Short mmCIF file of C-alpha atoms and ligand atoms in Angstrom, two decimals:
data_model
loop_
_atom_site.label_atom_id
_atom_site.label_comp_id
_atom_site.label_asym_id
_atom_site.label_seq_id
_atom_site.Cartn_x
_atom_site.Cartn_y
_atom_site.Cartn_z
CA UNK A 193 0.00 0.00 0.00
CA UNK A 194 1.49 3.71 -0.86
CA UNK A 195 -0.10 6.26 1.63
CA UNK A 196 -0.11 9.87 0.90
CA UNK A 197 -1.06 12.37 3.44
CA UNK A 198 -2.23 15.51 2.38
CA UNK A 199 -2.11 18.68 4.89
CA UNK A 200 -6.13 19.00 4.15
CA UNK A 201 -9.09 18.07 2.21
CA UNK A 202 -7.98 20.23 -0.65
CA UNK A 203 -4.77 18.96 -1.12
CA UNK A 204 -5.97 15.16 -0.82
CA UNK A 205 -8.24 15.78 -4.07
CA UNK A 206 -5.52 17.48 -6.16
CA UNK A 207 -3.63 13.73 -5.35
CA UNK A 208 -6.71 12.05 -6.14
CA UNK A 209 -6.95 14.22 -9.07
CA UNK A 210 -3.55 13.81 -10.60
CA UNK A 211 -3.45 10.22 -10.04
CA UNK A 212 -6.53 9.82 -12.15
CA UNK A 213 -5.22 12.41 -14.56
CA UNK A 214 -2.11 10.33 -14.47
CA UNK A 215 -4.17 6.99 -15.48
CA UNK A 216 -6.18 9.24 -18.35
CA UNK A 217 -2.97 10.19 -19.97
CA UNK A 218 -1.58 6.76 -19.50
CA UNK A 219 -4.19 4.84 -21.21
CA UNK A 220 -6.84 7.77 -22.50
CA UNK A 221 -9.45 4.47 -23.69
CA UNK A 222 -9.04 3.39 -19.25
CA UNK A 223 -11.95 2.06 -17.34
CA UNK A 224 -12.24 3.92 -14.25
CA UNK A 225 -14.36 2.39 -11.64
CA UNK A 226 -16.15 5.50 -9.19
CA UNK A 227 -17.43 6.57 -6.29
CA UNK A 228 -20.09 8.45 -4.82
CA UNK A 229 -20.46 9.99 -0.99
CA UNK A 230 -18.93 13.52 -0.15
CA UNK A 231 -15.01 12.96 0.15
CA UNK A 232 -14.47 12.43 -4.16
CA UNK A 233 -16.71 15.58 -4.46
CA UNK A 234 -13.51 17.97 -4.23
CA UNK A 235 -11.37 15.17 -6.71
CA UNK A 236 -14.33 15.37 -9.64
CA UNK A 237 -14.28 19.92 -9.40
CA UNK A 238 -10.36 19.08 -9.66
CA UNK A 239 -10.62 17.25 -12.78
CA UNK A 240 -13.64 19.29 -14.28
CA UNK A 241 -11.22 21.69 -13.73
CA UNK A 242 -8.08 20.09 -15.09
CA UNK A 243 -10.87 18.91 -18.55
CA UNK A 244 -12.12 23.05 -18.38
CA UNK A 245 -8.13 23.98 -18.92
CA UNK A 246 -7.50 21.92 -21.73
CA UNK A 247 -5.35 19.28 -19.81
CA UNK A 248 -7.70 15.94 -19.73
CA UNK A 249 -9.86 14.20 -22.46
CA UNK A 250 -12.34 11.66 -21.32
CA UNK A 251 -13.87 11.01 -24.77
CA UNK A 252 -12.42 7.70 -24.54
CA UNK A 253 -12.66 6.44 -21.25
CA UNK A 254 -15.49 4.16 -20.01
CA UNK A 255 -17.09 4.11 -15.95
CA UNK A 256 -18.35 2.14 -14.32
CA UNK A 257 -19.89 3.42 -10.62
CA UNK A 258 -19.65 1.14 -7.74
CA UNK A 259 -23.03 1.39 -6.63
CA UNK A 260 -26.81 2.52 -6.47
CA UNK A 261 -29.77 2.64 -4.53
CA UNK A 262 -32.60 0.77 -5.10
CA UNK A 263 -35.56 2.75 -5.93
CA UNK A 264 -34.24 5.45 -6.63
CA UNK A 265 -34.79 6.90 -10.43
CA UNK A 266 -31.81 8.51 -12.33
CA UNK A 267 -33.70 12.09 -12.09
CA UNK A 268 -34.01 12.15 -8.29
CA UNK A 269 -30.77 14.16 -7.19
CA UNK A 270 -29.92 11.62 -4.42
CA UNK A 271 -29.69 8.90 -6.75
CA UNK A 272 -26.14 8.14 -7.63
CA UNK A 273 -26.44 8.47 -11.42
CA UNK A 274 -27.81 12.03 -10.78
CA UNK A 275 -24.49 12.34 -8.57
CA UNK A 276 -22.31 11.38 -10.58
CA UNK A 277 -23.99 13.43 -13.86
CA UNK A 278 -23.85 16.64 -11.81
CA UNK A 279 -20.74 16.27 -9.85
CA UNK A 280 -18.83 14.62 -13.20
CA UNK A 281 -20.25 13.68 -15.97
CA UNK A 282 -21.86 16.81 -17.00
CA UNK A 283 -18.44 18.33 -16.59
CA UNK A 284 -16.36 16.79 -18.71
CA UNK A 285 -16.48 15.22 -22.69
CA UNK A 286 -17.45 11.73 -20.98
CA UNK A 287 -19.85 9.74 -23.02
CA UNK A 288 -22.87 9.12 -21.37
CA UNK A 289 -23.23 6.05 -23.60
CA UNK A 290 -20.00 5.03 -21.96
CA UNK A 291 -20.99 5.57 -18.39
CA UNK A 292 -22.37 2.36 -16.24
CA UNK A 293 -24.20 3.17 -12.86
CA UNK A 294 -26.42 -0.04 -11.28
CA UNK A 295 -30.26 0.30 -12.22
CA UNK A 296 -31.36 1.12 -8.79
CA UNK A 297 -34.88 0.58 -10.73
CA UNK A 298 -34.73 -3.05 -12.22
CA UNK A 299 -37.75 -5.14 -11.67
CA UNK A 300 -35.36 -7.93 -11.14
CA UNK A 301 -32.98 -6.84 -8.85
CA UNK A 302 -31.08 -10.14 -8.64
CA UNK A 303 -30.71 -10.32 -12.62
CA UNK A 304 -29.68 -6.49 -13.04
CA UNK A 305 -26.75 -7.79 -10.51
CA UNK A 306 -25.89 -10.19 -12.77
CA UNK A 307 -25.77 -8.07 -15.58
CA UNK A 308 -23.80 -5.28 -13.70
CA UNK A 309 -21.12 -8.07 -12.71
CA UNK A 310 -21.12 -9.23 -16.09
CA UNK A 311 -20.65 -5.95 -18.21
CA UNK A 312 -17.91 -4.72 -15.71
CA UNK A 313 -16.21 -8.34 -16.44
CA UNK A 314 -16.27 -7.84 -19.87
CA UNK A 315 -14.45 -4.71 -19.77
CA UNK A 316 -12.16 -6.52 -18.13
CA UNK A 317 -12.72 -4.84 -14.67
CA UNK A 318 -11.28 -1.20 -14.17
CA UNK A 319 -7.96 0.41 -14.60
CA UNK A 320 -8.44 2.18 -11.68
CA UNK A 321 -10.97 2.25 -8.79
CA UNK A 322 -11.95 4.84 -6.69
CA UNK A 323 -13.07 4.26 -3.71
CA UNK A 324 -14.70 5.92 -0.38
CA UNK A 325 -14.74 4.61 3.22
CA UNK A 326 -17.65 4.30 5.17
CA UNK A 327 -17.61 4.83 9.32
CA UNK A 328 -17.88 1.34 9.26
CA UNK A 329 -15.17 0.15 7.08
CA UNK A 330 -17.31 -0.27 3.72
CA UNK A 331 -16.43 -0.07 0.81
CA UNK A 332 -18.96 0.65 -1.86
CA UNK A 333 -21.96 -0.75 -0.08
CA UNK A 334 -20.35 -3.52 1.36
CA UNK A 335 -21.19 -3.51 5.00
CA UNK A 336 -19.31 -5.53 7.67
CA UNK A 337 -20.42 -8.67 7.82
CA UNK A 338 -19.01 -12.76 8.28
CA UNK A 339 -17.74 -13.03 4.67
CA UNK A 340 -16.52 -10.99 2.43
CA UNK A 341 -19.20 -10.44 -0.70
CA UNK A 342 -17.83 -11.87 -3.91
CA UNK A 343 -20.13 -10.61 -6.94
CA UNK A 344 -22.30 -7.97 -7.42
CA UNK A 345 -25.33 -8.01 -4.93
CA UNK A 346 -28.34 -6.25 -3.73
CA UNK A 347 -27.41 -5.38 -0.03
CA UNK A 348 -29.79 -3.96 2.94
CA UNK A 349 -28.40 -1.25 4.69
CA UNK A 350 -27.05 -1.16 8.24
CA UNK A 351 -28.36 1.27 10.39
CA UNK A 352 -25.56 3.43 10.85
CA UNK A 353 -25.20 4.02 7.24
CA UNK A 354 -28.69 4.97 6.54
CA UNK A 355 -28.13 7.28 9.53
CA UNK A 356 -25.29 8.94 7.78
CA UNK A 357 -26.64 8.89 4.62
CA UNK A 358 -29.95 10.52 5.94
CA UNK A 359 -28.11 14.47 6.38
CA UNK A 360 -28.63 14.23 2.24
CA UNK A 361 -32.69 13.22 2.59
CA UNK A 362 -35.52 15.54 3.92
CA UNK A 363 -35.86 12.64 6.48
CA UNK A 364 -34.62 9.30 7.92
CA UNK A 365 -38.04 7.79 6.48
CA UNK A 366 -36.84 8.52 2.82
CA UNK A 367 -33.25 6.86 2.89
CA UNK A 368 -33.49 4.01 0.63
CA UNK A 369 -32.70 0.52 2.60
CA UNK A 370 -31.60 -1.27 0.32
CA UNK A 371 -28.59 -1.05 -2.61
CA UNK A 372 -27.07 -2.78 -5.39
CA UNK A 373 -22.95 -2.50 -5.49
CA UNK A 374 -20.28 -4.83 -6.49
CA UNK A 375 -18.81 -7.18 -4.24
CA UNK A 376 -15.76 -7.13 -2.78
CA UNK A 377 -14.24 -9.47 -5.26
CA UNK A 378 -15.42 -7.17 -7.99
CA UNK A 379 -13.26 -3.96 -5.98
CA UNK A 380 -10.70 -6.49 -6.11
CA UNK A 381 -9.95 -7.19 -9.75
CA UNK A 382 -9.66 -3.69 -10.48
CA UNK A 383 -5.67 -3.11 -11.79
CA UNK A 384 -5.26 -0.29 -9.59
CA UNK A 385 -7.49 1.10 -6.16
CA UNK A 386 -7.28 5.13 -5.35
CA UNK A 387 -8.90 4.96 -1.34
CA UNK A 388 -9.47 8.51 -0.22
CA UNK A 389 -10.29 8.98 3.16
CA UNK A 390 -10.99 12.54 4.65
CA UNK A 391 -11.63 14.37 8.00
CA UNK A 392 -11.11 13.55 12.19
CA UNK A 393 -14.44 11.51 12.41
CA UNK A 394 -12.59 8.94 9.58
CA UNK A 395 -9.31 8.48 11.63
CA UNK A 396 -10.37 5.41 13.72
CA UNK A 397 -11.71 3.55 10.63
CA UNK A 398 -8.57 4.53 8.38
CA UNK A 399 -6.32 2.94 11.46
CA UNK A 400 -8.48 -0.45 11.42
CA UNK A 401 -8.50 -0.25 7.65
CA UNK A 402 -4.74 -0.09 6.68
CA UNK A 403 -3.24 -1.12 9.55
CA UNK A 404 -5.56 -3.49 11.39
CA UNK A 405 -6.78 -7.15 10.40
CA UNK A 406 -7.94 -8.59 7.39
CA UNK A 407 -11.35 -9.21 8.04
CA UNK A 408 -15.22 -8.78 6.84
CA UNK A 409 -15.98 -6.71 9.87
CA UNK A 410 -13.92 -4.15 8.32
CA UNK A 411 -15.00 -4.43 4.42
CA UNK A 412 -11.76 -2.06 3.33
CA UNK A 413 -9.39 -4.14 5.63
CA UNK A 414 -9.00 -6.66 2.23
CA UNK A 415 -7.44 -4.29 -0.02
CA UNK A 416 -4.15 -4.66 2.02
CA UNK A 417 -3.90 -7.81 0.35
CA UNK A 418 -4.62 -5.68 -3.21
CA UNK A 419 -0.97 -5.41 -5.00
CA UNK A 420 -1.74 -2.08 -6.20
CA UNK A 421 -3.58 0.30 -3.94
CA UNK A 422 -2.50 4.12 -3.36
CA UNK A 423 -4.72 5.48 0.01
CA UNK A 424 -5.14 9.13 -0.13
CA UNK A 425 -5.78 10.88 3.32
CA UNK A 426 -5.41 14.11 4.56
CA UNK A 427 -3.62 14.54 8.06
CA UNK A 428 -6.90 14.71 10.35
CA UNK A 429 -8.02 11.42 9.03
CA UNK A 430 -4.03 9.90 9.29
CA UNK A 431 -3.63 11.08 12.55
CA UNK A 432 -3.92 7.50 13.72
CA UNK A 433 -1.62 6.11 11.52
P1 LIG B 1432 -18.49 9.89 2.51
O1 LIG B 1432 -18.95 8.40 2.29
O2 LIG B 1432 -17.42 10.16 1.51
O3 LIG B 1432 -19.73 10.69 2.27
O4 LIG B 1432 -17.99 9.97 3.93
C1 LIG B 1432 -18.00 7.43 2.09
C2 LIG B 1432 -18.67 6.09 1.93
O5 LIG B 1432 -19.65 5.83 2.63
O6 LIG B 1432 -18.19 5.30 1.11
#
């Protein structure tokens, strides 16, 4: 694992940003795997801005988004396709054809999982993933549990995540409780995994993440055993480390 700390938030997304810019100019036709959730808010202005000056060109790159709600439609802004369209997207020369986000909206829920697994797998899984960290260690929506997920799945939520996830709904009653997002084993074949963790009330989880066990009860603890992961953290969130 490289760590980089960052003095703040700010200067965590400009290294999330030039990493990514770095894997654009590497490989402009990349897969990038992304995130949702506040901390990659600040990365996606720094590469809207870094596509606004003339420096990055997404027309070739493909996405795929780690997760969605179920429910939710693509027009309601706390969906994560209208998060990602606003905060990205919309921004830069991305093809929208070329952009994958779970149908939160299947009838089948257990087939559009399939499908999800199956059309990141035949990209070949991403050049680089993005990621977020939850309070409780998970990555995309995978929430501690005895086993580590394999495959895309529909997950419920746990309680403390559709607590912090209600400060973005008019109430706790609207929070979607359930979610499709890939697995853990999907996270894992990704070539390369950007982990950007940000702020004091993240310090305790980045300490049991990168430098505790290996175990399900701490989803992100598995990507020490990734070959290729770069974690991202400004100093209030490594002050553990
Ligand atoms: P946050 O969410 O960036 O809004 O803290 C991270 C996550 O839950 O993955």
């Amino acid at each position: 694992m490289r760590i980089l700390i960052a003095k703040d938030y700010d200067g965590m997304c400009r290294n999330g940003a030039d990493l990514i810019a770095a894997q654009l100019l590497l490989k402009p036709n990349c897969v990038l795997g992304l995130a949702t959730g506040s901390t990659p808010c600040g990365i996606y202005d720094r590469l809207a801005e870094k596509y606004s000056a003339g420096e990055l060109d997404f027309s070739a790159v493909h996405s795929v988004n780690l997760d969605e709600y179920v429910g939710l439609p693509p027009e309601n802004d706390q969906s994560y396709r209208y998060f990602m369209q606003k905060n990205l997207f919309d921004r830069v020369n991305i093809r929208r054809e070329n952009t994958h986000v779970p149908n939160g909206l299947a009838e089948d829920i257990e087939a559009e999982c399939r499908r999800y697994e199956q059309l990141t797998a035949a990209y070949g899984y991403p050049d680089l993933q993005l990621l977020g960290i939850g309070l409780n260690g998970h990555i995309g929506f995978n929430e501690p549990d005895e086993s580590f997920p394999v495959a895309t799945h529909r997950v419920s939520l746990t309680e403390s995540t559709i607590q912090a996830n209600s400060r973005f709904f008019k109430s706790l009653d609207e929070v979607p409780r359930a979610a499709v997002t890939m697995g853990i084993g999907t996270i894992m074949r990704a070539r390369r995994i950007l982990l950007a963790i940000s702020g004091e009330n993240k310090k305790e989880i980045a300490r049991a993440a990168i430098l505790g066990p290996v175990t399900p009860r701490v989803p992100a603890s598995v990507l020490q055993l990734h070959p290729d992961v770069t974690v991202i953290l400004d100093e209030a969130a490594a002050a553990l480390l």
